[in-house]
Amino acid sequence: MAPSMAAAPPRAFQTTFQVTLRGGPAATTYHARRAHKKSRKGCLVCKQRRVKCDERKPTCQRCENYGATCIYYPSPPQSKRGSSSPEAEAEAGPGRMLFTLSVSELVGKVRQGMSGELAFAPRAIGSPDVVMSIAVKSFQFFLQCSVNTVGTPLIREVMRREMLHVAFENPYLMYTILGCGILHMNRVSPGDEPRELAEAYFWQQAFGLYSRALEAGVTEKTFSPLVSGCMLMGITSLVPQTFDIRDSWVFTGRPSDLNWLAVQGGLNCILQMAGRYVPSSIWAVPFMKSNEVETKLFRYEVERGREGFHTGLADLCEIDEDSTAETSPYYFALKILSPLLELEPNAQNAAHCATWQGRLEPGFVTLCRRRDPRALVILAYWMGLMCSLSAWQPWVEGRVRLECIAVCMYLEGLGDPIIVPYLEYPANGCGYSLVKGL
């Protein structure tokens, strides 16, 4: 049975959000942040972290302190007088400096990548010219802003160059890029109805076309676009348009509400099926470089025992010197999480930490769906870690922070004296205040 919830409070006031948990204390309290004057022109990182920006350029003080890449939302392009064509709007856009094509060629390439589906766009978005203008802006925003949030330099460069050329020949990848760009715009600057409708349309097209392409099978030719699309599509579940803490699966009791975690393993499935195509793909160099680093980090050759494990979590999960992935359902998830907890916080390491969710085995995800306390503790540790790295991985603010708070609240409400001491780390990471004296 889902716990009873108090009504969601207005964001503009200092409020208390209460959840009554069965079998726990009468009420577990989460204190919202104090209201403050919003910065309308602040950088994207501060907006996504929900902190005030001093609007200093080229790098604001908070981004400088965190060592994060400071990105400002581009000014709306000024159309030529008397013209509302996509070519005119694109000419003033920021993407011109990032792309070698002329404006007319760029618009033509985006139109080509949309595979003639423009005629089927919902009329509620606007005329075909309006839809095309939104598409070009989304493409430019992806290039200038969205790609800059990727923590691995080699992957950023492939996205800016080779992946774009692949997208011009594969409509599902073009729609995925447009979906990412417009999603980023809409989360930073919400409330634009035509843009929000266009976001839904771009993703609908992306998922439908991608599904058909995947059903046709993975070949050497299709490997690069299929992998590219898979790498980007997971953002839709990590940064939903709306998400309330009460929507977490630990409160709803619906296992399907954890699908946001399960879908992150899609890339791993493709690599297992068709990894032989990596060397001939656009992702060969970044994947191989990442594999070199992560092979040393995760020590895949060690398949037994608890060496390198987080001592406390290994004790909690009863992992001993004879444990293996076959004897313990927690073994692999904890094995690859433990070294991440020891990394120095920076952009490159934050990117490595983010990959944990895509490496999980189905059995561990199933335990999380069942709200197994020990599996939830491991998941909460990763989410708490990502919250502490949100300056470099801003998508964390879309869902992961609230999911981490929800898990902490749920586990604390169980009142298990064995579990509660393990909540301090994730609670500190996500900003949740534990009730003392349980």
C-alpha atoms as one frame of an Amber mdcrd trajectory, in Angstrom:
protein
   0.000   0.000   0.000   1.383   3.400  -0.932   2.058   5.773   1.974  -0.329
   8.656   2.495   0.933  12.006   1.268   0.314  15.569   2.287  -0.604  17.910
  -0.529   2.348  19.225  -2.507   3.311  22.687  -1.184   3.596  25.857  -3.239
   7.195  26.338  -4.325   7.260  30.015  -3.425   7.118  29.508   0.328   9.228
  27.831   2.991   7.211  24.668   3.568   7.348  21.194   5.026   6.576  18.145
   2.919   5.396  15.231   5.024   5.076  11.542   4.256   3.551   9.084   6.702
   5.249   5.725   6.356   3.673   2.494   7.492   5.562   0.866  10.311   7.728
   3.940  10.877   7.436   7.229  12.729   4.269   9.260  12.412   5.817  11.638
   9.922   9.127  11.949   8.151   9.861  15.539   7.286  11.668  16.946   4.272
  12.327  20.692   4.484  12.221  22.533   1.205  14.792  25.212   0.469  14.031
  28.796   1.444  12.432  31.015  -1.151  14.773  33.414  -2.915  14.744  35.873
  -5.741  15.136  33.948  -8.972  17.845  34.762 -11.480  16.106  34.970 -14.871
  19.304  35.408 -16.867  21.545  33.032 -14.936  23.615  30.247 -16.447  22.181
  26.825 -17.249  24.196  25.000 -14.579  22.863  27.221 -11.777  19.305  26.931
 -13.072  19.509  23.161 -13.215  21.045  23.011  -9.725  18.317  25.436  -8.567
  20.746  27.916  -7.067  21.102  31.647  -7.569  23.544  32.707 -10.288  25.501
  35.971 -10.086  25.275  36.163 -13.916  28.984  36.916 -14.244  30.375  36.116
 -17.694  32.035  34.188 -19.198  32.024  32.059 -15.995  29.811  32.724 -12.978
  31.228  32.437  -9.468  29.404  29.192  -8.603  30.604  27.392 -11.733  34.119
  28.663 -11.094  33.989  27.308  -7.535  32.689  23.926  -8.726  35.003  23.735
 -11.731  31.976  23.261 -13.973  31.533  24.410 -17.560  29.466  27.598 -17.372
  26.844  27.801 -20.131  24.416  30.654 -20.713  21.079  30.303 -22.442  21.414
  31.929 -25.871  19.480  35.115 -26.574  16.448  34.574 -28.799  17.526  34.989
 -32.419  16.299  38.187 -34.080  14.558  37.426 -37.347  15.070  39.634 -40.348
  12.380  42.259 -40.618   9.329  40.870 -42.325  10.699  37.341 -42.356   9.784
  34.391 -40.169  11.446  31.714 -42.265  13.582  29.076 -40.522  16.556  30.205
 -42.617  16.260  33.768 -41.296  15.892  32.652 -37.687  18.746  30.181 -37.960
  21.088  32.801 -39.408  21.076  34.740 -36.134  21.365  31.599 -34.003  24.431
  30.520 -32.029  24.955  27.295 -33.924  26.391  29.109 -36.947  29.809  29.362
 -35.324  29.815  25.653 -34.493  28.976  24.310 -37.902  30.739  24.642 -41.244
  27.581  24.405 -43.340  25.835  27.530 -44.585  22.505  28.373 -42.980  20.490
  27.198 -45.963  22.498  23.972 -46.103  21.974  23.409 -42.387  18.217  23.863
 -42.691  18.233  21.528 -45.684  20.184  18.896 -43.756  17.819  19.084 -40.772
  14.858  18.837 -43.117  16.476  15.825 -44.816  17.147  14.213 -41.450  13.489
  14.572 -40.528  12.732  12.250 -43.449   9.804  14.192 -44.855   7.779  13.619
 -41.677   7.331  17.373 -41.205   3.950  17.249 -42.930   2.639  14.991 -40.157
   3.592  17.319 -37.313   0.579  18.306 -35.173  -1.049  21.525 -36.337  -1.161
  22.670 -32.721   2.593  23.307 -32.895   2.159  25.709 -35.818   2.760  25.884
 -39.542   5.461  23.770 -41.204   7.751  26.820 -41.157   7.229  27.183 -37.403
   7.990  23.494 -36.814  11.100  23.795 -38.970  12.258  26.870 -37.062  11.829
  25.031 -33.753  13.736  22.060 -35.170  16.673  24.215 -36.268  16.796  26.001
 -32.905  16.723  22.632 -31.136  19.564  21.387 -33.328  21.632  24.507 -32.604
  20.923  24.327 -28.882  22.045  20.707 -28.814  25.319  21.699 -30.465  26.084
  24.715 -28.314  24.674  23.759 -24.938  23.595  20.134 -24.555  26.815  18.595
 -25.870  28.831  20.765 -23.470  27.275  18.967 -20.511  28.871  15.657 -21.600
  31.779  15.034 -19.232  34.016  12.969 -21.534  35.919  15.114 -24.081  36.278
  12.349 -26.682  32.547  11.623 -26.615  31.770  15.345 -26.897  33.874  15.607
 -30.038  32.244  12.593 -31.703  28.815  14.051 -30.922  29.766  17.392 -32.467
  31.216  15.914 -35.628  30.767  12.318 -36.767  27.434  11.755 -35.029  25.845
  14.728 -36.796  26.776  13.386 -40.222  25.322  10.005 -39.247  22.123  11.768
 -38.126  21.635  13.361 -41.554  21.237   9.842 -42.995  19.240   8.306 -40.131
  15.978  10.081 -39.268  15.546   8.453 -35.852  18.909   9.854 -34.766  18.056
  13.316 -36.096  14.781  13.281 -34.170  16.653  12.088 -31.072  19.089  15.005
 -31.335  16.194  17.415 -31.804  14.461  15.827 -28.811  17.526  16.279 -26.616
  18.037  19.873 -27.650  14.425  20.918 -27.142  14.154  18.960 -23.875  17.162
  20.899 -22.587  15.596  24.215 -23.696  12.233  23.386 -22.158  13.679  22.375
 -18.781  15.786  25.521 -18.585  13.036  27.812 -19.879   9.643  26.096 -19.408
   6.208  27.348 -20.358   6.508  27.628 -24.140   3.534  25.546 -25.321   4.531
  25.131 -28.999   8.007  24.025 -27.915   6.587  21.568 -25.400   4.295  20.094
 -28.064   7.254  19.897 -30.431   9.252  18.040 -27.781   6.559  15.386 -27.520
   6.395  15.128 -31.313  10.181  14.826 -31.789  10.430  12.061 -29.188   7.399
  10.230 -30.586   9.090  10.195 -33.984  12.463   9.208 -32.503  11.111   6.240
 -30.542   8.918   4.951 -33.359  11.619   5.125 -36.019  14.268   3.764 -33.654
  12.114   0.775 -32.738  11.675  -0.136 -36.401  15.393   0.237 -37.073  16.286
  -1.936 -34.100  13.849  -4.641 -35.184  15.692  -4.847 -38.497  18.806  -5.945
 -36.619  22.204  -4.461 -35.766  24.723  -4.530 -38.608  28.072  -2.882 -39.102
  26.343  -0.081 -41.018  23.563   0.496 -38.472  25.722   0.095 -35.358  26.872
   3.731 -35.118  23.442   5.363 -35.438  21.741   2.799 -33.181  24.349   3.246
 -30.452  24.218   7.028 -30.819  20.453   7.074 -30.439  20.545   4.733 -27.456
  23.125   6.899 -25.680  20.864   9.946 -25.944  17.391   8.484 -25.428  17.828
   7.677 -21.746  17.707  11.384 -20.926  13.917  11.414 -21.376  13.391   9.246
 -18.298  16.109  10.968 -16.257  14.790  14.482 -16.903  10.987  14.192 -17.177
   8.892  17.286 -17.746   7.389  16.924 -14.280   8.377  14.714 -11.386   7.174
  14.771  -7.808   8.766  12.864  -4.952   5.450  11.078  -4.509   5.896   9.548
  -7.973   8.835   7.423  -6.805   8.241   3.684  -7.056   9.164   3.241  -3.380
   5.987   5.164  -2.526   3.662   4.130  -5.357   4.509   0.433  -5.057   4.402
   0.131  -8.852   7.533  -1.658 -10.154   7.067   0.019 -13.539   7.876   3.384
 -11.936  11.491   2.208 -11.768  11.693   1.824 -15.541  13.819   4.976 -15.632
  16.659   2.896 -14.185  16.062  -0.224 -16.267  16.155   1.583 -19.618  19.658
   2.891 -18.918  20.962  -0.614 -19.622  19.965  -0.431 -23.294  23.445   0.494
 -24.505  24.981  -2.448 -22.675  22.505  -4.789 -24.416  23.478  -3.486 -27.868
  27.181  -3.803 -27.056  26.681  -7.385 -25.897  24.824  -8.212 -29.117  27.065
  -6.412 -31.570  30.212  -5.312 -29.787  32.273  -6.691 -32.658  31.315  -3.618
 -34.685  32.839  -1.114 -32.246  36.279  -0.935 -33.966  34.704   0.164 -37.275
  32.225   2.599 -35.704  32.413   6.321 -34.960  32.639   5.388 -31.279  35.763
   3.229 -31.572  38.260   5.644 -30.005  36.167   6.964 -27.066  34.808   3.507
 -26.209  38.243   1.905 -26.268  39.782   4.697 -24.193  36.971   4.444 -21.647
  37.367   0.682 -21.539  41.074   1.027 -20.750  40.353   3.332 -17.816  37.409
   1.333 -16.494  39.156  -2.032 -16.755  41.754  -0.737 -14.314  39.132   0.966
 -12.160  36.709  -1.962 -11.849  39.266  -4.800 -11.976  37.032  -7.148 -13.927
  39.628  -9.907 -13.669  38.886 -10.238  -9.929  35.714 -12.319  -9.686  35.765
 -13.528  -6.093  36.080 -11.994  -2.637  35.612  -8.495  -1.253  38.937  -6.822
  -1.977  38.298  -3.251  -3.116  34.704  -3.279  -1.831  33.270  -0.590   0.400
  33.732  -2.297   3.769  30.478  -1.233   5.353  28.323  -2.049   2.333  30.077
  -5.402   1.911  29.246  -6.209   5.526  25.628  -5.154   5.016  25.307  -7.403
   1.961  27.140 -10.285   3.669  29.841 -10.410   1.020  32.867 -12.413   2.185
  36.085 -13.778   0.671  34.191 -16.564  -1.121  31.424 -14.409  -2.590  30.959
 -14.110  -6.353  28.384 -12.644  -8.702  26.779 -16.094  -8.837  26.414 -16.417
  -5.051  25.350 -12.841  -4.222  22.809 -10.715  -6.130  24.506  -7.579  -4.752
  28.045  -8.523  -5.732  28.478  -6.956  -9.162  26.535  -3.745  -8.438  28.610
  -3.153  -5.311  31.874  -4.187  -6.966  31.590  -1.469  -9.616  30.151   1.118
  -7.210  32.867   0.825  -4.551  35.771   2.320  -6.570  33.549   5.146  -7.796
  32.978   6.249  -4.205  36.733   6.832  -3.860  37.244   8.987  -6.957  38.204
  12.637  -6.785  35.198  14.802  -7.741  35.773  16.299 -11.192  34.115  16.331
 -14.604  35.877  13.266 -16.008  35.255  11.124 -12.921  31.641  12.291 -12.776
  31.200  10.883 -16.280  32.604   7.522 -15.139  30.268   7.504 -12.126  27.256
   8.130 -14.348  27.863   4.882 -16.254  27.070   2.750 -13.180  23.345   2.794
 -13.903  23.882   1.353 -17.381  25.942  -1.606 -16.116  23.382  -3.046 -13.711
  22.264  -6.601 -14.224  18.523  -7.363 -14.492  18.559  -9.353 -11.248  19.717
  -6.366  -9.223  17.150  -4.064 -10.851  14.484  -6.625  -9.947  15.565  -6.450
  -6.306  15.207  -2.675  -6.434  11.726  -3.018  -7.955  10.792  -5.238  -4.987
  12.180  -2.575  -2.619  14.750  -4.949  -1.176  16.376  -2.809   1.579  19.989
  -3.758   0.836  19.597  -3.183  -2.891  17.981   0.174  -2.126  20.919   1.170
   0.078  23.351   0.443  -2.772  21.192   2.398  -5.217  20.895   5.271  -2.731
  24.687   5.415  -2.378  25.046   5.844  -6.130  22.300   8.472  -6.281  23.851
  10.327  -3.335  27.202  10.226  -5.129  25.674  11.638  -8.305  23.961  14.401
  -6.327  27.365  15.463  -5.037  28.592  15.572  -8.662  25.612  17.437 -10.104
  27.761  20.448 -11.048  29.158  18.249 -13.834  26.093  16.062 -14.406  23.163
  18.541 -14.253  20.601  15.916 -15.367  20.754  14.668 -11.763  18.408  17.492
 -10.783  15.703  16.207 -13.124  14.901  13.079 -11.145  17.776  11.429  -9.308
  17.941  13.845  -6.369  14.252  13.428  -5.561  14.464   9.653  -6.045  17.383
   9.577  -3.591  15.380  11.568  -1.042  12.438   9.202  -1.542  14.583   6.110
  -0.932  16.105   7.665   2.197  12.649   8.510   3.510  11.326   5.045   2.741
  14.221   3.183   4.359  14.261   5.488   7.359  10.546   4.890   7.795  11.119
   1.138   8.003  12.994   1.759  11.236  15.405  -1.134  10.698  18.355  -0.502
  13.066  20.673  -2.352  10.672  19.733  -0.212   7.654  19.359   3.265   9.172
  23.095   3.881   9.881  23.820   3.431   6.170  21.557   6.314   5.184  23.865
   9.106   6.306  25.982   9.152   3.128  23.117   9.270   0.584  21.123  11.669
   2.779  24.037  14.087   2.915  24.478  13.802  -0.834  20.866  14.586  -1.747
  20.226  17.095   1.045  17.753  15.103   3.110  17.695  15.608   6.883  17.442
  12.317   8.720  15.299  12.109  11.827  17.666  11.587  14.725  17.201   9.053
  17.484  15.451   6.299  15.496
